[in-house]
Amino acid sequence: MTWLKLVEGYMPMQMISELAGSILVFALVNWALNRAGMGIPKFWAGVGVWIYIQLYLKYRIYPPIPFSVRAIYGTVSGCGIFMWVSGSEGEWQEFKRPILNVMDGISGFHKGMRTAALIVIPLALGGFAYSSFLPSFEEPIELRTVHPAPPATTKVHGRTFVLQVVENPYRVNNDGKYDQAFTDARIVEQAMGRLMKDVNDPNYNPWDPNAEGYIKYVREGGEIFFQNCHFCHGDNLNGRGLWAYAFNPIPANFTDAGTIAQLQETFVFWRVSKGGIGLPGEGFPWASVMPPWEQHLTVDEIWKVVMFEYWHTGYYPRTWD
Amino acid sequence: MGRLKSRQAGKKFLAVTGLFAMGVMLLLPIFVALPALAGGAPAAGGPPPDVVAAQEAEGVEGEEVKVEIGRDVYYKTEGPAVGAPAPKTADTEEFYPRYNFESRVLLWVANQQHLYYGSFVLAVPIFCMCIEFAGLVSKDKAMAKKYDQLAYDFVKISLTAYSLTAILGGILIFTFLTLYPAFFGYLSSIFRPVMHIYALMFVAESGTLYIYYYGWDKMKDGLLKWLHCSMSVVLNVIGTVLMFLANSWIGFMMSPAGVDEQGRYLGNIWHVIHTALWNPLNVHRILGNMAFGGGVVAAYAAYRFLSAKNDEERAHFDWMGYIAMSLGVAFLIPLPFAGYWLMREVYAYRQQMGITLMGGLLAWLFIIQATMIGILFLTTNYYLWQALGRMTGGERFQRYIKYFVFILVVGLLVFITPHTIVMTPAELKAMGGQQHPVLGNYGVMSAKNGGINAIIMTTIASFIWYQRGNRVPAVKWAKFGNIFLITFFVVAHLNNIWVACYGYFIPANVRIGLSVPQVAGTLSCLFFGSALNLAMLSKSRELGPIRWGQIAPRSQYALIMLATAFTWMMGLMGYIRSSVRLFWHVNEIMRDNSPWAYTHTIGFGANVISFNVLFFWITILFVFWLGALGAKKAPVPATQPVPGAAPQPATGH
């Protein structure tokens, strides 16, 4: 259902709003049918809403949601529907009635349903058991730790950096002092796409010939990025570079709120310096082919490229208040 | 007549004096210990006798022993290194004697069982105190008697559990001594100044508890009743101090202080106790114990309700379950905030520890925890909606349940969406990366705060419904009050959603601060909303009685589920807290070199937690059975309306 667009930047709220809207429509339709004396039985209303939610999650949201998450959502929505249909005694009785009718076999039709259920349910369970024992050629699931805890210190080019306190030397204001608020005010804007605040202002456009200080260092970081990193992490820093799909998993998407946006700058410095090979034991199964960039870049170049990544994505590095 | 009165007065005086003397004697250990603590307890934590003997053999006898100065790893102050360094262990029988079984799991089970019972016996006296006090101030004689009986029932259950706690404590110490002697020896040497205070506090706790329980009938009237109630305060003070001391051990293991880099004690026991995580651990544990205790008592009541033979019993245990659940949930509501504070302090103490917990190795366990929290809140709401069914007039709220369900489900879905998704490599490729562009946004804190606050606010609204179940406000400003109350909740929800979205567009350090307006909104709903509702109900029209005992059995299963979820979550959080030390006995001071210094798989951990939960419930059923053996029945007529008002959450009714 990709014709109805999920708008970047608004997707999470869009999903909730769409679900809320459709539930509201159901409620209104049900109300209208009830008024007309054709109300949907509670049992079918509950089952229908649950099936709708599963179909919505499977076919409306793209890229596809992994099964584990759909299973969680399915269970929670199932519990919610149970709470709704059994919230009051009257509703619970109404919900149970078709099930009890079938179990009691109150008519020929219900007896037929009961017989069918007695055949279908064991067969379905047997089928499930059989298929779960069939050999699978899929790679096994790996619970990968995406953000393993960094060490307290890291040594790069002979210098020891204490990750909890060290600061990016290029994140400075016009006086050359470390100033995150100053630099935060100069990153691109996150709106419908990512845009510089003022392309004609050397304070905001790193490629302006008059750009100085922080914004100039961003440009230098960008040059390093496009010489070394964009092949995998992509022109838009979204992990969709030319070589991205040669790897499994594909490279990190920096534009996602769950990657660099929630990490300290020093964490990124450490990961860039040490690469996949430098992941700690906690980072099992060490599924990262990123080279240890300390073998190719200087300390200054690493700091600058990290700063560029934050600037370009419009995110702020995490800090401690 | 006059002589009789004066003899009675004399008896009373003697009783009061005796009680006072007993209280002083029970608290004596604390007073005796205070000067030693104030003086810094110079001998405390010094080298063990064998080390001293070795030093003497090396010829330092008679010479002035030169004491090295060490630097506190946390406080950065300097002090004489009077303690022995932390042992450097190896994987040998000497340091880690073992059976043909994983020692860590044995210790885990012993520790968890002791903790379950410890929490229960610390929480229940707090309930007793509240309920006895409620009975004491109640103007309604019948209600006062009911409250008093309920408090007595509570303490009776806890008395049996108290013996089990002591037995399990003994088992725990033996397990430590036999399986981890080097580690236990080191920890005991560090905490030596307070070890005996800890033990003596148990004596004081037991003494007070026995007087409190056995003196119940003797001290049932007048001043003596007040004294009896005050004794529950003393009991709880002692219990709380006990728990704080026990917490200082785990606080030290996670965030050591008062020792130098080698782990040598520097002579200041307060530094050892007052570590970086001690305060948040204390607050979190008090609230957690209370919620857990409420859950267990509610399950007891549900068990008795379901097995009740007549309407009177059903009415009594329905009421008891409601009170216990209300108390438990009253402490559950602030629990996430205390947890948030604890995590914040963990991050502030060690960034790696915080990331390991919430973003790294143990992150999936936090998703399970979020699921359990969700279950707790959903079950609470469900119970309250069922409880509306036993009130005349309650049905007018039930038609809106579906809207509450929607908010709760959406809040929970956001709250439990994992940041690190479990998926097959094929799914990973189809998704195009580790993070899902839509759901990835639910995986971070900004959205999760919004989710849990929405759930809590909805729960508060359910409580307000319940308070109004069979009553209609009759104050003059009722219409205005209703509009105001609804608007207040709507604005609080909108504020919550807005802040959760806005959090994505600002720096992380500012975002952390955004949780303040969210929490403020929720707490305002809790305090202001409830207070306003109570004020509106101060003059109310009753639609009919509460039909105690006529609640759907589903509600009682909900109570049992609530208690099981509490127990499981407690086991889980204890495991997470302990696992975060990874391969350290004492973080960065004493390394764990046993063969079990690795993190278990999630499945194995979950199985052990489930075993612990099952074991606890089997043994507590035995305690319940004992409680029921000698139970005095305190029947409540099934049709008797609760005098005065509909039950209020947390404060009883």
PDB file of C-alpha atoms in Angstrom, chain B residues 194-339:
ATOM      1  CA  VAL B 194      27.856  -2.456  60.637  1.00  0.00           C
ATOM      2  CA  MET B 195      27.527  -6.243  60.390  1.00  0.00           C
ATOM      3  CA  HIS B 196      26.504  -6.625  63.994  1.00  0.00           C
ATOM      4  CA  ILE B 197      24.256  -3.625  63.893  1.00  0.00           C
ATOM      5  CA  TYR B 198      22.520  -5.365  61.018  1.00  0.00           C
ATOM      6  CA  ALA B 199      22.132  -8.536  63.061  1.00  0.00           C
ATOM      7  CA  LEU B 200      20.980  -6.630  66.152  1.00  0.00           C
ATOM      8  CA  MET B 201      18.424  -4.770  64.106  1.00  0.00           C
ATOM      9  CA  PHE B 202      16.883  -8.129  63.354  1.00  0.00           C
ATOM     10  CA  VAL B 203      16.568  -8.749  67.083  1.00  0.00           C
ATOM     11  CA  ALA B 204      14.892  -5.375  67.487  1.00  0.00           C
ATOM     12  CA  GLU B 205      12.628  -6.044  64.508  1.00  0.00           C
ATOM     13  CA  SER B 206      11.584  -9.475  65.797  1.00  0.00           C
ATOM     14  CA  GLY B 207      10.985  -8.180  69.328  1.00  0.00           C
ATOM     15  CA  THR B 208       8.844  -5.305  68.143  1.00  0.00           C
ATOM     16  CA  LEU B 209       6.926  -7.497  65.742  1.00  0.00           C
ATOM     17  CA  TYR B 210       6.132 -10.065  68.435  1.00  0.00           C
ATOM     18  CA  ILE B 211       4.957  -7.421  70.904  1.00  0.00           C
ATOM     19  CA  TYR B 212       2.978  -5.783  68.131  1.00  0.00           C
ATOM     20  CA  TYR B 213       1.277  -9.023  67.184  1.00  0.00           C
ATOM     21  CA  TYR B 214       0.763 -10.642  70.571  1.00  0.00           C
ATOM     22  CA  GLY B 215      -0.171  -7.358  72.211  1.00  0.00           C
ATOM     23  CA  TRP B 216      -2.968  -6.714  69.741  1.00  0.00           C
ATOM     24  CA  ASP B 217      -5.841  -7.737  72.007  1.00  0.00           C
ATOM     25  CA  LYS B 218      -4.295  -6.362  75.191  1.00  0.00           C
ATOM     26  CA  MET B 219      -3.763  -2.956  73.659  1.00  0.00           C
ATOM     27  CA  LYS B 220      -7.059  -2.454  71.916  1.00  0.00           C
ATOM     28  CA  ASP B 221      -8.497   0.614  73.632  1.00  0.00           C
ATOM     29  CA  GLY B 222      -7.705   4.220  74.362  1.00  0.00           C
ATOM     30  CA  LEU B 223      -4.143   5.357  74.814  1.00  0.00           C
ATOM     31  CA  LEU B 224      -2.816   1.821  74.589  1.00  0.00           C
ATOM     32  CA  LYS B 225      -4.277   1.469  71.110  1.00  0.00           C
ATOM     33  CA  TRP B 226      -2.472   4.607  70.054  1.00  0.00           C
ATOM     34  CA  LEU B 227       0.715   3.212  71.574  1.00  0.00           C
ATOM     35  CA  HIS B 228       0.129  -0.016  69.693  1.00  0.00           C
ATOM     36  CA  CYS B 229      -0.249   1.891  66.478  1.00  0.00           C
ATOM     37  CA  SER B 230       2.903   3.913  67.253  1.00  0.00           C
ATOM     38  CA  MET B 231       4.721   0.641  67.729  1.00  0.00           C
ATOM     39  CA  SER B 232       4.021  -0.157  64.097  1.00  0.00           C
ATOM     40  CA  VAL B 233       5.851   3.054  63.233  1.00  0.00           C
ATOM     41  CA  VAL B 234       8.864   1.872  65.273  1.00  0.00           C
ATOM     42  CA  LEU B 235       8.624  -1.499  63.575  1.00  0.00           C
ATOM     43  CA  ASN B 236       8.693   0.102  60.164  1.00  0.00           C
ATOM     44  CA  VAL B 237      11.553   2.415  61.028  1.00  0.00           C
ATOM     45  CA  ILE B 238      13.630  -0.579  62.103  1.00  0.00           C
ATOM     46  CA  GLY B 239      12.600  -2.526  59.001  1.00  0.00           C
ATOM     47  CA  THR B 240      13.495   0.354  56.732  1.00  0.00           C
ATOM     48  CA  VAL B 241      16.917   0.828  58.348  1.00  0.00           C
ATOM     49  CA  LEU B 242      17.496  -2.908  57.913  1.00  0.00           C
ATOM     50  CA  MET B 243      16.689  -2.682  54.262  1.00  0.00           C
ATOM     51  CA  PHE B 244      18.905   0.371  53.794  1.00  0.00           C
ATOM     52  CA  LEU B 245      21.806  -1.536  55.334  1.00  0.00           C
ATOM     53  CA  ALA B 246      21.197  -4.512  53.054  1.00  0.00           C
ATOM     54  CA  ASN B 247      20.986  -2.135  50.096  1.00  0.00           C
ATOM     55  CA  SER B 248      24.378  -0.709  50.976  1.00  0.00           C
ATOM     56  CA  TRP B 249      25.916  -4.083  50.111  1.00  0.00           C
ATOM     57  CA  ILE B 250      24.520  -4.149  46.614  1.00  0.00           C
ATOM     58  CA  GLY B 251      25.191  -0.434  46.230  1.00  0.00           C
ATOM     59  CA  PHE B 252      28.810  -1.103  47.109  1.00  0.00           C
ATOM     60  CA  MET B 253      29.032  -4.001  44.650  1.00  0.00           C
ATOM     61  CA  MET B 254      27.695  -1.859  41.818  1.00  0.00           C
ATOM     62  CA  SER B 255      29.319   1.476  42.601  1.00  0.00           C
ATOM     63  CA  PRO B 256      31.995   0.979  45.240  1.00  0.00           C
ATOM     64  CA  ALA B 257      33.140   3.840  47.450  1.00  0.00           C
ATOM     65  CA  GLY B 258      35.123   4.137  50.660  1.00  0.00           C
ATOM     66  CA  VAL B 259      37.909   1.952  49.269  1.00  0.00           C
ATOM     67  CA  ASP B 260      40.960   2.635  47.153  1.00  0.00           C
ATOM     68  CA  GLU B 261      41.739   1.121  43.752  1.00  0.00           C
ATOM     69  CA  GLN B 262      43.012  -2.055  45.351  1.00  0.00           C
ATOM     70  CA  GLY B 263      39.826  -2.343  47.321  1.00  0.00           C
ATOM     71  CA  ARG B 264      41.388  -1.436  50.676  1.00  0.00           C
ATOM     72  CA  TYR B 265      39.014  -0.005  53.241  1.00  0.00           C
ATOM     73  CA  LEU B 266      39.894   3.589  54.079  1.00  0.00           C
ATOM     74  CA  GLY B 267      38.329   3.829  57.521  1.00  0.00           C
ATOM     75  CA  ASN B 268      35.135   5.704  56.667  1.00  0.00           C
ATOM     76  CA  ILE B 269      32.160   3.362  56.849  1.00  0.00           C
ATOM     77  CA  TRP B 270      29.734   6.102  55.816  1.00  0.00           C
ATOM     78  CA  HIS B 271      31.463   6.362  52.445  1.00  0.00           C
ATOM     79  CA  VAL B 272      31.138   2.598  52.013  1.00  0.00           C
ATOM     80  CA  ILE B 273      27.431   2.730  52.763  1.00  0.00           C
ATOM     81  CA  HIS B 274      26.599   5.973  51.031  1.00  0.00           C
ATOM     82  CA  THR B 275      27.650   5.030  47.513  1.00  0.00           C
ATOM     83  CA  ALA B 276      26.534   6.675  44.285  1.00  0.00           C
ATOM     84  CA  LEU B 277      23.521   4.424  43.869  1.00  0.00           C
ATOM     85  CA  TRP B 278      22.483   3.907  47.484  1.00  0.00           C
ATOM     86  CA  ASN B 279      19.818   6.605  47.707  1.00  0.00           C
ATOM     87  CA  PRO B 280      17.979   5.803  44.467  1.00  0.00           C
ATOM     88  CA  LEU B 281      18.202   2.092  45.278  1.00  0.00           C
ATOM     89  CA  ASN B 282      16.622   2.731  48.674  1.00  0.00           C
ATOM     90  CA  VAL B 283      13.725   4.724  47.277  1.00  0.00           C
ATOM     91  CA  HIS B 284      13.170   2.296  44.435  1.00  0.00           C
ATOM     92  CA  ARG B 285      13.180  -0.676  46.764  1.00  0.00           C
ATOM     93  CA  ILE B 286      10.781   0.828  49.293  1.00  0.00           C
ATOM     94  CA  LEU B 287       8.251   1.553  46.571  1.00  0.00           C
ATOM     95  CA  GLY B 288       8.876  -1.790  44.897  1.00  0.00           C
ATOM     96  CA  ASN B 289       8.426  -3.693  48.154  1.00  0.00           C
ATOM     97  CA  MET B 290       5.179  -1.911  48.852  1.00  0.00           C
ATOM     98  CA  ALA B 291       3.795  -2.627  45.410  1.00  0.00           C
ATOM     99  CA  PHE B 292       4.924  -6.245  45.690  1.00  0.00           C
ATOM    100  CA  GLY B 293       3.489  -6.665  49.205  1.00  0.00           C
ATOM    101  CA  GLY B 294       0.163  -5.222  48.060  1.00  0.00           C
ATOM    102  CA  GLY B 295       0.131  -7.633  45.148  1.00  0.00           C
ATOM    103  CA  VAL B 296       0.823 -10.676  47.340  1.00  0.00           C
ATOM    104  CA  VAL B 297      -1.871  -9.777  49.861  1.00  0.00           C
ATOM    105  CA  ALA B 298      -4.309  -9.082  47.013  1.00  0.00           C
ATOM    106  CA  ALA B 299      -3.527 -12.534  45.604  1.00  0.00           C
ATOM    107  CA  TYR B 300      -4.165 -14.021  49.039  1.00  0.00           C
ATOM    108  CA  ALA B 301      -7.531 -12.311  49.135  1.00  0.00           C
ATOM    109  CA  ALA B 302      -8.315 -13.476  45.594  1.00  0.00           C
ATOM    110  CA  TYR B 303      -7.419 -17.035  46.520  1.00  0.00           C
ATOM    111  CA  ARG B 304      -9.706 -16.862  49.547  1.00  0.00           C
ATOM    112  CA  PHE B 305     -12.454 -15.206  47.479  1.00  0.00           C
ATOM    113  CA  LEU B 306     -12.376 -17.922  44.848  1.00  0.00           C
ATOM    114  CA  SER B 307     -12.411 -20.667  47.462  1.00  0.00           C
ATOM    115  CA  ALA B 308     -15.043 -18.963  49.641  1.00  0.00           C
ATOM    116  CA  LYS B 309     -18.007 -21.073  50.642  1.00  0.00           C
ATOM    117  CA  ASN B 310     -20.549 -18.320  51.305  1.00  0.00           C
ATOM    118  CA  ASP B 311     -21.446 -14.754  50.417  1.00  0.00           C
ATOM    119  CA  GLU B 312     -20.084 -13.327  53.693  1.00  0.00           C
ATOM    120  CA  GLU B 313     -16.626 -14.685  53.053  1.00  0.00           C
ATOM    121  CA  ARG B 314     -16.731 -13.535  49.450  1.00  0.00           C
ATOM    122  CA  ALA B 315     -17.715 -10.025  50.579  1.00  0.00           C
ATOM    123  CA  HIS B 316     -14.874  -9.874  53.117  1.00  0.00           C
ATOM    124  CA  PHE B 317     -12.184 -11.074  50.744  1.00  0.00           C
ATOM    125  CA  ASP B 318     -13.462  -8.951  47.892  1.00  0.00           C
ATOM    126  CA  TRP B 319     -13.011  -5.937  50.142  1.00  0.00           C
ATOM    127  CA  MET B 320      -9.607  -7.126  51.352  1.00  0.00           C
ATOM    128  CA  GLY B 321      -8.418  -7.679  47.789  1.00  0.00           C
ATOM    129  CA  TYR B 322      -9.547  -4.211  46.818  1.00  0.00           C
ATOM    130  CA  ILE B 323      -7.714  -2.544  49.724  1.00  0.00           C
ATOM    131  CA  ALA B 324      -4.500  -4.500  49.095  1.00  0.00           C
ATOM    132  CA  MET B 325      -4.624  -3.802  45.379  1.00  0.00           C
ATOM    133  CA  SER B 326      -5.224  -0.089  45.963  1.00  0.00           C
ATOM    134  CA  LEU B 327      -2.273   0.135  48.326  1.00  0.00           C
ATOM    135  CA  GLY B 328      -0.039  -1.784  45.927  1.00  0.00           C
ATOM    136  CA  VAL B 329      -1.012   0.326  42.947  1.00  0.00           C
ATOM    137  CA  ALA B 330      -0.634   3.552  44.911  1.00  0.00           C
ATOM    138  CA  PHE B 331       3.040   2.644  45.191  1.00  0.00           C
ATOM    139  CA  LEU B 332       3.239   1.264  41.668  1.00  0.00           C
ATOM    140  CA  ILE B 333       2.371   4.639  40.156  1.00  0.00           C
ATOM    141  CA  PRO B 334       5.483   6.470  41.435  1.00  0.00           C
ATOM    142  CA  LEU B 335       7.690   3.406  40.856  1.00  0.00           C
ATOM    143  CA  PRO B 336       8.593   4.220  37.224  1.00  0.00           C
ATOM    144  CA  PHE B 337       9.740   7.675  38.332  1.00  0.00           C
ATOM    145  CA  ALA B 338      11.974   6.179  41.026  1.00  0.00           C
ATOM    146  CA  GLY B 339      13.305   3.758  38.427  1.00  0.00           C
TER     147      GLY B 339
END
